[in-house]
Amino acid sequence: MPNSVLGILGGGQLGSLLATSAKKLNIKTFVFSDDKNAPAKNFCDEFILGDYKDEKKIKYFSDCVDLVTFEFENIPFETLNIINKIKPVLPKPDINRIVQNRLFEKDLINKLNINTTQYAAINKIDDLTMNKDLLPGILKTSMFGYDGKGQLKINSVEELANLNIDFKNEYILEKLVKLKKEISIILTRFGPGSFEVYEPIENIHEDQILKSSKIPSQISTELIDKSKKWAKIIGDELDFIGTMCVEYFIDKNDNLFVNEIAPRVHNSGHLTINSHNISQFENHIRAVCELEKIPTKKLHDAEMINILGDNIVNYRNKKYADNEFFFDYLKTEIKSKRKMGHLTTLKIQ
Ligand code: ADP
Ligand code: MG
């Protein structure tokens, strides 16, 4: 649908970068966000401020657009459902219900005979003592976690006595993987069997927040093939339309595990804006708006670093070489560890 008007739920940097790509394709964007300072305000055509649970506002937003997509998975499921009765939501809301919940997500992946870390549902303290073979492990809230939020490392059974866990939330306990590397696969699915898959991206995290991403990843051909294959199987199972990301762990023995699925464009794919002929954002817009699917090719190897907190100030005043691309998310408030921008450097011989 060329010339369509696209609604985007969420107004962070992912929404901004989606809106920028849409503009290039002559697609008008309406961003809906509950943050009056949402950075995507600077990049979209129209901005609607409202609570995600404000039914009247959500309906108004739906009336303004031809279809709706989202930049993050934690939009209330009910909101997506209300919109979906008025205008198509892509990817489909049911997908979110699964992927929003770490337990449902891992159950689905294992059902496909794809490996995840070992895990157990935790709803009371006894569940922890019964699963002590998963220690050392990480206790994660089943829902609404990101950038390591809602996570607690538990080293041993002895620590259990001193924990103060709020069991109003649901949790999962995951066995700690001795990581050799982390990679991600970003793919865009246009329909059954119709994909554009980027090569594996190698990621480094610090304090559970993505620090840097690079291509090519230094992994075996076998792991390259397996990670792409598994991501496609998951995309097909979810009947996904648009760009999604599968995050993987590789352990010291070169075993591959799915860590989690992001049903959206992903921070590790920011380098595709400069490294490829078509970025993860443009592919997402092409897929949801039913535009032409163009073979996606790498133009250059690349590395991206995230710029967190007040570090952004140093980057704003810098001069950049021709192979360096600085992105300022234009966030009004600088907070420690907040993603404020990124820098992509192309490896040009
Ligand atoms: P988020 O939703 O916050 O991104 P993740 O589950 O992806 O949460 O965890 C963030 C990071 O924490 C991972 O990328 C990894 O570096 C580390 N981590 C999380 N779970 C494990 C685990 N089971 N074993 C080893 N490292 C882990
Ligand atoms: Mg993650």
mmCIF file of C-alpha atoms and ligand atoms in Angstrom:
data_model
loop_
_atom_site.group_PDB
_atom_site.id
_atom_site.type_symbol
_atom_site.label_atom_id
_atom_site.label_comp_id
_atom_site.label_asym_id
_atom_site.label_seq_id
_atom_site.Cartn_x
_atom_site.Cartn_y
_atom_site.Cartn_z
ATOM 1 C CA MET A 1 0.000 0.000 0.000
ATOM 2 C CA PRO A 2 2.109 2.956 -1.129
ATOM 3 C CA ASN A 3 0.984 6.340 0.244
ATOM 4 C CA SER A 4 -0.513 4.692 3.308
ATOM 5 C CA VAL A 5 -0.523 6.370 6.687
ATOM 6 C CA LEU A 6 1.297 4.292 9.271
ATOM 7 C CA GLY A 7 0.580 4.479 12.988
ATOM 8 C CA ILE A 8 3.479 3.681 15.309
ATOM 9 C CA LEU A 9 2.891 2.879 18.977
ATOM 10 C CA GLY A 10 5.818 4.092 21.040
ATOM 11 C CA GLY A 11 7.932 7.168 20.573
ATOM 12 C CA GLY A 12 11.487 6.175 21.504
ATOM 13 C CA GLN A 13 14.518 5.861 19.246
ATOM 14 C CA LEU A 14 13.088 2.818 17.471
ATOM 15 C CA GLY A 15 9.936 4.781 16.633
ATOM 16 C CA SER A 16 12.097 7.681 15.435
ATOM 17 C CA LEU A 17 14.186 5.486 13.154
ATOM 18 C CA LEU A 18 11.057 3.772 11.799
ATOM 19 C CA ALA A 19 9.465 7.147 11.065
ATOM 20 C CA THR A 20 12.629 8.316 9.298
ATOM 21 C CA SER A 21 12.620 5.234 7.063
ATOM 22 C CA ALA A 22 8.917 5.629 6.358
ATOM 23 C CA LYS A 23 9.441 9.202 5.221
ATOM 24 C CA LYS A 24 12.027 8.027 2.691
ATOM 25 C CA LEU A 25 9.355 5.700 1.276
ATOM 26 C CA ASN A 26 6.676 8.400 1.166
ATOM 27 C CA ILE A 27 4.738 6.843 4.015
ATOM 28 C CA LYS A 28 3.237 9.315 6.467
ATOM 29 C CA THR A 29 3.590 8.438 10.165
ATOM 30 C CA PHE A 30 1.490 9.090 13.268
ATOM 31 C CA VAL A 31 3.299 8.277 16.490
ATOM 32 C CA PHE A 32 1.314 7.523 19.663
ATOM 33 C CA SER A 33 3.205 7.812 22.940
ATOM 34 C CA ASP A 34 2.526 8.420 26.613
ATOM 35 C CA ASP A 35 5.667 10.558 26.902
ATOM 36 C CA LYS A 36 5.235 14.228 26.090
ATOM 37 C CA ASN A 37 8.951 14.442 25.352
ATOM 38 C CA ALA A 38 9.028 11.342 23.147
ATOM 39 C CA PRO A 39 12.011 11.704 20.793
ATOM 40 C CA ALA A 40 9.988 10.390 17.823
ATOM 41 C CA LYS A 41 8.080 13.695 17.935
ATOM 42 C CA ASN A 42 11.039 15.147 16.049
ATOM 43 C CA PHE A 43 10.873 12.599 13.243
ATOM 44 C CA CYS A 44 7.204 11.731 12.624
ATOM 45 C CA ASP A 45 4.525 13.647 10.709
ATOM 46 C CA GLU A 46 1.930 13.703 13.500
ATOM 47 C CA PHE A 47 2.276 13.039 17.202
ATOM 48 C CA ILE A 48 -0.504 11.944 19.537
ATOM 49 C CA LEU A 49 0.096 12.088 23.274
ATOM 50 C CA GLY A 50 -1.998 9.700 25.336
ATOM 51 C CA ASP A 51 -2.064 6.843 27.771
ATOM 52 C CA TYR A 52 -1.935 3.386 26.146
ATOM 53 C CA LYS A 53 -5.047 2.507 28.136
ATOM 54 C CA ASP A 54 -7.021 5.591 27.073
ATOM 55 C CA GLU A 55 -9.552 3.896 24.807
ATOM 56 C CA LYS A 56 -10.908 7.135 23.352
ATOM 57 C CA LYS A 57 -7.468 8.391 22.335
ATOM 58 C CA ILE A 58 -6.472 4.972 20.995
ATOM 59 C CA LYS A 59 -9.617 4.866 18.843
ATOM 60 C CA TYR A 60 -8.954 8.374 17.579
ATOM 61 C CA PHE A 61 -5.399 7.340 16.670
ATOM 62 C CA SER A 62 -6.727 4.253 14.845
ATOM 63 C CA ASP A 63 -9.109 6.418 12.814
ATOM 64 C CA CYS A 64 -6.233 8.637 11.663
ATOM 65 C CA VAL A 65 -4.148 5.843 10.125
ATOM 66 C CA ASP A 66 -4.381 2.944 7.652
ATOM 67 C CA LEU A 67 -2.447 0.421 9.718
ATOM 68 C CA VAL A 68 -0.543 0.239 12.978
ATOM 69 C CA THR A 69 2.784 -1.188 14.070
ATOM 70 C CA PHE A 70 4.736 -0.873 17.312
ATOM 71 C CA GLU A 71 8.274 -0.133 18.412
ATOM 72 C CA PHE A 72 8.273 -2.125 21.647
ATOM 73 C CA GLU A 73 6.568 -5.269 22.863
ATOM 74 C CA ASN A 74 5.285 -4.003 26.177
ATOM 75 C CA ILE A 75 2.212 -2.249 24.793
ATOM 76 C CA PRO A 76 -0.818 -3.580 26.711
ATOM 77 C CA PHE A 77 -2.280 -6.484 24.759
ATOM 78 C CA GLU A 78 -5.800 -5.078 25.172
ATOM 79 C CA THR A 79 -4.720 -1.851 23.433
ATOM 80 C CA LEU A 80 -3.436 -3.760 20.422
ATOM 81 C CA ASN A 81 -6.673 -5.734 20.342
ATOM 82 C CA ILE A 82 -8.848 -2.611 20.360
ATOM 83 C CA ILE A 83 -6.854 -1.139 17.478
ATOM 84 C CA ASN A 84 -6.901 -4.406 15.548
ATOM 85 C CA LYS A 85 -10.706 -4.252 15.447
ATOM 86 C CA ILE A 86 -10.467 -0.890 13.682
ATOM 87 C CA LYS A 87 -7.261 -1.132 11.617
ATOM 88 C CA PRO A 88 -4.790 -3.948 10.939
ATOM 89 C CA VAL A 89 -1.993 -4.274 13.497
ATOM 90 C CA LEU A 90 1.234 -5.786 12.197
ATOM 91 C CA PRO A 91 2.849 -7.887 13.529
ATOM 92 C CA LYS A 92 -0.349 -9.459 14.851
ATOM 93 C CA PRO A 93 -1.256 -8.782 18.521
ATOM 94 C CA ASP A 94 -1.378 -12.506 19.447
ATOM 95 C CA ILE A 95 2.357 -12.667 18.833
ATOM 96 C CA ASN A 96 2.892 -10.053 21.484
ATOM 97 C CA ARG A 97 0.966 -11.971 24.064
ATOM 98 C CA ILE A 98 3.484 -14.800 23.731
ATOM 99 C CA VAL A 99 6.650 -12.760 23.357
ATOM 100 C CA GLN A 100 5.771 -10.351 26.200
ATOM 101 C CA ASN A 101 6.049 -13.273 28.583
ATOM 102 C CA ARG A 102 9.431 -14.993 28.980
ATOM 103 C CA LEU A 103 7.769 -18.238 30.049
ATOM 104 C CA PHE A 104 5.353 -18.502 27.108
ATOM 105 C CA GLU A 105 8.174 -17.459 24.792
ATOM 106 C CA LYS A 106 10.550 -20.181 26.005
ATOM 107 C CA ASP A 107 7.804 -22.830 25.978
ATOM 108 C CA LEU A 108 7.043 -22.004 22.342
ATOM 109 C CA ILE A 109 10.698 -22.136 21.282
ATOM 110 C CA ASN A 110 11.258 -25.485 22.971
ATOM 111 C CA LYS A 111 8.120 -26.854 21.329
ATOM 112 C CA LEU A 112 9.887 -26.158 18.014
ATOM 113 C CA ASN A 113 12.857 -28.269 19.206
ATOM 114 C CA ILE A 114 15.021 -25.190 19.397
ATOM 115 C CA ASN A 115 17.288 -24.884 22.429
ATOM 116 C CA THR A 116 16.882 -22.227 25.091
ATOM 117 C CA THR A 117 18.623 -21.914 28.443
ATOM 118 C CA GLN A 118 17.177 -24.212 31.111
ATOM 119 C CA TYR A 119 14.397 -22.474 33.013
ATOM 120 C CA ALA A 120 11.525 -22.859 35.450
ATOM 121 C CA ALA A 121 8.475 -20.801 36.358
ATOM 122 C CA ILE A 122 8.828 -19.227 39.814
ATOM 123 C CA ASN A 123 5.736 -18.090 41.704
ATOM 124 C CA LYS A 124 6.709 -18.764 45.297
ATOM 125 C CA ILE A 125 9.866 -19.253 47.340
ATOM 126 C CA ASP A 126 9.472 -23.071 47.271
ATOM 127 C CA ASP A 127 9.748 -22.996 43.491
ATOM 128 C CA LEU A 128 13.259 -21.635 43.943
ATOM 129 C CA THR A 129 14.364 -24.306 46.400
ATOM 130 C CA MET A 130 12.901 -26.977 44.151
ATOM 131 C CA ASN A 131 14.916 -25.680 41.197
ATOM 132 C CA LYS A 132 18.277 -25.259 42.872
ATOM 133 C CA ASP A 133 19.927 -27.208 40.046
ATOM 134 C CA LEU A 134 19.362 -24.053 37.969
ATOM 135 C CA LEU A 135 21.750 -22.109 40.222
ATOM 136 C CA PRO A 136 23.792 -20.090 39.614
ATOM 137 C CA GLY A 137 20.985 -18.495 37.699
ATOM 138 C CA ILE A 138 19.145 -15.317 36.878
ATOM 139 C CA LEU A 139 15.694 -14.620 38.241
ATOM 140 C CA LYS A 140 13.765 -12.508 35.725
ATOM 141 C CA THR A 141 10.288 -11.024 35.879
ATOM 142 C CA SER A 142 8.241 -12.895 33.281
ATOM 143 C CA MET A 143 6.955 -9.640 31.846
ATOM 144 C CA PHE A 144 8.002 -6.049 31.184
ATOM 145 C CA GLY A 145 11.781 -6.406 31.586
ATOM 146 C CA TYR A 146 14.256 -4.677 29.285
ATOM 147 C CA ASP A 147 17.934 -3.678 29.416
ATOM 148 C CA GLY A 148 18.385 -6.023 32.363
ATOM 149 C CA LYS A 149 15.580 -4.410 34.385
ATOM 150 C CA GLY A 150 13.715 -6.857 36.627
ATOM 151 C CA GLN A 151 16.661 -9.273 36.809
ATOM 152 C CA LEU A 152 18.431 -10.692 39.845
ATOM 153 C CA LYS A 153 21.457 -12.960 39.805
ATOM 154 C CA ILE A 154 21.290 -15.762 42.379
ATOM 155 C CA ASN A 155 24.617 -17.488 42.922
ATOM 156 C CA SER A 156 23.774 -20.242 45.372
ATOM 157 C CA VAL A 157 21.115 -21.843 47.581
ATOM 158 C CA GLU A 158 22.575 -20.003 50.588
ATOM 159 C CA GLU A 159 21.489 -16.694 49.077
ATOM 160 C CA LEU A 160 17.832 -17.776 48.935
ATOM 161 C CA ALA A 161 17.257 -17.129 52.636
ATOM 162 C CA ASN A 162 18.103 -13.436 52.270
ATOM 163 C CA LEU A 163 16.100 -12.679 49.184
ATOM 164 C CA ASN A 164 13.193 -10.312 49.293
ATOM 165 C CA ILE A 165 11.112 -11.159 46.260
ATOM 166 C CA ASP A 166 7.748 -9.583 45.533
ATOM 167 C CA PHE A 167 5.608 -12.514 44.468
ATOM 168 C CA LYS A 168 2.892 -10.223 43.147
ATOM 169 C CA ASN A 169 4.961 -10.555 39.954
ATOM 170 C CA GLU A 170 5.589 -13.791 38.090
ATOM 171 C CA TYR A 171 9.168 -14.860 37.473
ATOM 172 C CA ILE A 172 11.309 -17.339 35.678
ATOM 173 C CA LEU A 173 14.636 -18.663 36.864
ATOM 174 C CA GLU A 174 17.167 -19.263 34.121
ATOM 175 C CA LYS A 175 20.373 -21.207 34.481
ATOM 176 C CA LEU A 176 23.387 -18.983 33.951
ATOM 177 C CA VAL A 177 25.113 -19.777 30.661
ATOM 178 C CA LYS A 178 28.921 -19.552 30.556
ATOM 179 C CA LEU A 179 28.951 -17.213 27.630
ATOM 180 C CA LYS A 180 31.494 -17.321 24.857
ATOM 181 C CA LYS A 181 29.590 -14.899 22.673
ATOM 182 C CA GLU A 182 26.211 -13.336 22.112
ATOM 183 C CA ILE A 183 24.793 -12.909 18.631
ATOM 184 C CA SER A 184 21.513 -11.784 17.161
ATOM 185 C CA ILE A 185 19.694 -12.530 13.953
ATOM 186 C CA ILE A 186 17.527 -9.826 12.502
ATOM 187 C CA LEU A 187 15.118 -10.847 9.847
ATOM 188 C CA THR A 188 12.188 -9.354 8.027
ATOM 189 C CA ARG A 189 9.374 -11.684 7.065
ATOM 190 C CA PHE A 190 7.125 -10.570 4.236
ATOM 191 C CA GLY A 191 4.912 -13.677 4.195
ATOM 192 C CA PRO A 192 5.170 -17.481 4.210
ATOM 193 C CA GLY A 193 8.710 -18.465 3.199
ATOM 194 C CA SER A 194 9.486 -14.875 2.171
ATOM 195 C CA PHE A 195 12.364 -13.442 4.206
ATOM 196 C CA GLU A 196 15.260 -11.041 4.185
ATOM 197 C CA VAL A 197 17.742 -12.273 6.777
ATOM 198 C CA TYR A 198 20.756 -10.267 7.907
ATOM 199 C CA GLU A 199 23.977 -12.082 8.791
ATOM 200 C CA PRO A 200 24.548 -12.780 12.501
ATOM 201 C CA ILE A 201 25.512 -9.688 14.468
ATOM 202 C CA GLU A 202 27.961 -10.123 17.339
ATOM 203 C CA ASN A 203 26.948 -8.264 20.479
ATOM 204 C CA ILE A 204 28.728 -7.214 23.643
ATOM 205 C CA HIS A 205 26.679 -6.361 26.745
ATOM 206 C CA GLU A 206 27.783 -4.513 29.839
ATOM 207 C CA ASP A 207 25.557 -4.516 32.934
ATOM 208 C CA GLN A 208 22.977 -6.359 30.782
ATOM 209 C CA ILE A 209 22.770 -3.410 28.375
ATOM 210 C CA LEU A 210 23.959 -3.674 24.789
ATOM 211 C CA LYS A 211 27.304 -1.941 24.477
ATOM 212 C CA SER A 212 28.377 -2.711 20.921
ATOM 213 C CA SER A 213 27.429 -4.731 17.855
ATOM 214 C CA LYS A 214 29.476 -5.722 14.839
ATOM 215 C CA ILE A 215 29.404 -7.587 11.553
ATOM 216 C CA PRO A 216 30.798 -9.958 10.551
ATOM 217 C CA SER A 217 30.523 -12.045 13.699
ATOM 218 C CA GLN A 218 33.448 -14.333 14.456
ATOM 219 C CA ILE A 219 31.570 -17.637 14.564
ATOM 220 C CA SER A 220 31.612 -20.907 12.618
ATOM 221 C CA THR A 221 29.674 -21.427 9.385
ATOM 222 C CA GLU A 222 27.663 -24.055 11.224
ATOM 223 C CA LEU A 223 26.517 -21.515 13.835
ATOM 224 C CA ILE A 224 25.785 -18.922 11.146
ATOM 225 C CA ASP A 225 23.536 -21.394 9.341
ATOM 226 C CA LYS A 226 21.858 -22.700 12.486
ATOM 227 C CA SER A 227 21.104 -19.262 13.923
ATOM 228 C CA LYS A 228 19.532 -18.116 10.645
ATOM 229 C CA LYS A 229 17.562 -21.332 10.264
ATOM 230 C CA TRP A 230 16.152 -21.200 13.797
ATOM 231 C CA ALA A 231 15.145 -17.547 13.409
ATOM 232 C CA LYS A 232 13.229 -18.388 10.229
ATOM 233 C CA ILE A 233 11.472 -21.318 11.910
ATOM 234 C CA ILE A 234 10.384 -19.004 14.741
ATOM 235 C CA GLY A 235 9.262 -16.310 12.258
ATOM 236 C CA ASP A 236 7.158 -18.856 10.380
ATOM 237 C CA GLU A 237 5.671 -20.331 13.560
ATOM 238 C CA LEU A 238 4.580 -16.852 14.716
ATOM 239 C CA ASP A 239 3.367 -15.996 11.196
ATOM 240 C CA PHE A 240 5.324 -12.820 11.744
ATOM 241 C CA ILE A 241 5.063 -9.862 9.369
ATOM 242 C CA GLY A 242 7.796 -7.247 9.710
ATOM 243 C CA THR A 243 11.242 -7.116 11.276
ATOM 244 C CA MET A 244 12.060 -9.198 14.339
ATOM 245 C CA CYS A 245 15.160 -10.179 16.246
ATOM 246 C CA VAL A 246 16.276 -13.431 17.836
ATOM 247 C CA GLU A 247 18.947 -12.995 20.515
ATOM 248 C CA TYR A 248 21.243 -15.976 21.034
ATOM 249 C CA PHE A 249 23.809 -17.176 23.542
ATOM 250 C CA ILE A 250 26.795 -19.265 22.466
ATOM 251 C CA ASP A 251 28.391 -21.157 25.338
ATOM 252 C CA LYS A 252 32.031 -22.189 25.808
ATOM 253 C CA ASN A 253 31.337 -25.466 23.954
ATOM 254 C CA ASP A 254 29.811 -23.690 20.964
ATOM 255 C CA ASN A 255 26.251 -24.685 21.865
ATOM 256 C CA LEU A 256 23.637 -22.290 20.573
ATOM 257 C CA PHE A 257 20.667 -21.187 22.734
ATOM 258 C CA VAL A 258 17.899 -18.737 21.985
ATOM 259 C CA ASN A 259 17.925 -16.079 24.699
ATOM 260 C CA GLU A 260 14.854 -14.124 23.665
ATOM 261 C CA ILE A 261 12.783 -12.891 20.763
ATOM 262 C CA ALA A 262 12.104 -9.217 20.127
ATOM 263 C CA PRO A 263 9.012 -8.865 17.909
ATOM 264 C CA ARG A 264 10.298 -5.595 16.491
ATOM 265 C CA VAL A 265 13.322 -3.776 15.142
ATOM 266 C CA HIS A 266 16.263 -4.151 17.506
ATOM 267 C CA ASN A 267 19.161 -2.107 18.851
ATOM 268 C CA SER A 268 21.704 -4.612 17.501
ATOM 269 C CA GLY A 269 20.379 -3.914 13.987
ATOM 270 C CA HIS A 270 21.061 -0.175 14.014
ATOM 271 C CA LEU A 271 24.232 -0.736 12.023
ATOM 272 C CA THR A 272 22.134 -1.978 9.067
ATOM 273 C CA ILE A 273 21.192 1.677 8.382
ATOM 274 C CA ASN A 274 24.722 2.220 7.094
ATOM 275 C CA SER A 275 26.059 -1.268 6.374
ATOM 276 C CA HIS A 276 23.267 -2.497 4.065
ATOM 277 C CA ASN A 277 21.358 -1.270 1.037
ATOM 278 C CA ILE A 278 18.115 -1.716 3.023
ATOM 279 C CA SER A 279 18.041 -1.231 6.805
ATOM 280 C CA GLN A 280 16.038 -3.263 9.321
ATOM 281 C CA PHE A 281 13.714 -0.243 9.633
ATOM 282 C CA GLU A 282 13.095 0.134 5.912
ATOM 283 C CA ASN A 283 12.496 -3.608 5.577
ATOM 284 C CA HIS A 284 9.968 -3.423 8.401
ATOM 285 C CA ILE A 285 8.075 -0.611 6.677
ATOM 286 C CA ARG A 286 8.245 -2.462 3.349
ATOM 287 C CA ALA A 287 6.840 -5.628 4.928
ATOM 288 C CA VAL A 288 3.979 -4.090 6.931
ATOM 289 C CA CYS A 289 2.986 -1.622 4.192
ATOM 290 C CA GLU A 290 3.207 -4.303 1.486
ATOM 291 C CA LEU A 291 5.836 -2.485 -0.546
ATOM 292 C CA GLU A 292 8.335 -4.166 -2.843
ATOM 293 C CA LYS A 293 10.730 -6.640 -1.211
ATOM 294 C CA ILE A 294 14.202 -5.702 -2.382
ATOM 295 C CA PRO A 295 17.106 -8.184 -2.028
ATOM 296 C CA THR A 296 19.026 -6.998 1.008
ATOM 297 C CA LYS A 297 22.795 -6.822 0.589
ATOM 298 C CA LYS A 298 25.691 -5.881 2.796
ATOM 299 C CA LEU A 299 27.691 -2.926 1.492
ATOM 300 C CA HIS A 300 30.271 -2.748 4.290
ATOM 301 C CA ASP A 301 31.348 -4.463 7.481
ATOM 302 C CA ALA A 302 30.459 -2.297 10.445
ATOM 303 C CA GLU A 303 30.536 -1.732 14.167
ATOM 304 C CA MET A 304 28.019 0.171 16.266
ATOM 305 C CA ILE A 305 28.448 1.492 19.796
ATOM 306 C CA ASN A 306 25.649 2.690 22.012
ATOM 307 C CA ILE A 307 26.085 6.057 23.662
ATOM 308 C CA LEU A 308 24.674 6.002 27.189
ATOM 309 C CA GLY A 309 23.897 8.753 29.677
ATOM 310 C CA ASP A 310 25.930 11.940 29.765
ATOM 311 C CA ASN A 311 28.519 10.470 27.401
ATOM 312 C CA ILE A 312 26.282 11.898 24.675
ATOM 313 C CA VAL A 313 27.624 15.386 25.412
ATOM 314 C CA ASN A 314 31.101 14.424 24.132
ATOM 315 C CA TYR A 315 29.677 13.020 20.920
ATOM 316 C CA ARG A 316 27.500 16.035 20.153
ATOM 317 C CA ASN A 317 30.533 18.266 19.724
ATOM 318 C CA LYS A 318 32.712 15.872 17.769
ATOM 319 C CA LYS A 319 33.765 15.955 14.120
ATOM 320 C CA TYR A 320 33.190 12.725 12.234
ATOM 321 C CA ALA A 321 35.086 10.983 9.447
ATOM 322 C CA ASP A 322 33.284 9.909 6.270
ATOM 323 C CA ASN A 323 32.884 6.338 7.517
ATOM 324 C CA GLU A 324 31.397 7.393 10.883
ATOM 325 C CA PHE A 325 27.683 7.990 11.407
ATOM 326 C CA PHE A 326 26.486 9.581 14.635
ATOM 327 C CA PHE A 327 22.823 9.354 15.604
ATOM 328 C CA ASP A 328 21.472 11.618 18.331
ATOM 329 C CA TYR A 329 18.088 10.433 19.613
ATOM 330 C CA LEU A 330 17.348 14.002 20.771
ATOM 331 C CA LYS A 331 16.170 12.899 24.205
ATOM 332 C CA THR A 332 15.525 15.928 26.373
ATOM 333 C CA GLU A 333 16.564 14.330 29.639
ATOM 334 C CA ILE A 334 19.933 12.686 30.160
ATOM 335 C CA LYS A 335 19.755 9.770 32.580
ATOM 336 C CA SER A 336 22.532 7.431 33.612
ATOM 337 C CA LYS A 337 22.578 4.265 31.429
ATOM 338 C CA ARG A 338 19.830 5.661 29.190
ATOM 339 C CA LYS A 339 20.400 5.063 25.472
ATOM 340 C CA MET A 340 20.981 8.578 24.126
ATOM 341 C CA GLY A 341 22.449 7.866 20.696
ATOM 342 C CA HIS A 342 24.721 5.563 18.736
ATOM 343 C CA LEU A 343 27.727 5.698 16.459
ATOM 344 C CA THR A 344 28.229 3.361 13.524
ATOM 345 C CA THR A 345 31.645 3.004 11.945
ATOM 346 C CA LEU A 346 31.935 1.359 8.544
ATOM 347 C CA LYS A 347 35.014 -0.700 7.712
ATOM 348 C CA ILE A 348 35.933 0.741 4.343
ATOM 349 C CA GLN A 349 39.158 -0.557 2.797
HETATM 350 P P1 ADP B 1 16.501 -7.997 28.465
HETATM 351 O O1 ADP B 1 15.066 -8.281 28.141
HETATM 352 O O2 ADP B 1 16.675 -7.040 29.564
HETATM 353 O O3 ADP B 1 17.326 -7.721 27.221
HETATM 354 P P2 ADP B 1 17.910 -10.539 28.571
HETATM 355 O O4 ADP B 1 17.289 -11.788 29.053
HETATM 356 O O5 ADP B 1 18.224 -10.442 27.119
HETATM 357 O O6 ADP B 1 17.015 -9.350 29.096
HETATM 358 O O7 ADP B 1 19.254 -10.305 29.420
HETATM 359 C C1 ADP B 1 20.136 -9.212 29.179
HETATM 360 C C2 ADP B 1 21.572 -9.713 29.133
HETATM 361 O O8 ADP B 1 21.927 -10.344 30.391
HETATM 362 C C3 ADP B 1 21.843 -10.790 28.089
HETATM 363 O O9 ADP B 1 22.058 -10.244 26.808
HETATM 364 C C4 ADP B 1 23.082 -11.462 28.694
HETATM 365 O O10 ADP B 1 24.243 -10.696 28.469
HETATM 366 C C5 ADP B 1 22.768 -11.469 30.178
HETATM 367 N N1 ADP B 1 22.022 -12.728 30.519
HETATM 368 C C6 ADP B 1 20.692 -12.856 30.639
HETATM 369 N N2 ADP B 1 20.325 -14.126 30.921
HETATM 370 C C7 ADP B 1 21.466 -14.846 30.975
HETATM 371 C C8 ADP B 1 21.763 -16.230 31.215
HETATM 372 N N3 ADP B 1 20.797 -17.120 31.474
HETATM 373 N N4 ADP B 1 23.061 -16.613 31.183
HETATM 374 C C9 ADP B 1 24.041 -15.716 30.924
HETATM 375 N N5 ADP B 1 23.835 -14.402 30.691
HETATM 376 C C10 ADP B 1 22.566 -13.944 30.715
HETATM 377 MG MG MG B 2 17.817 -9.056 25.638
#
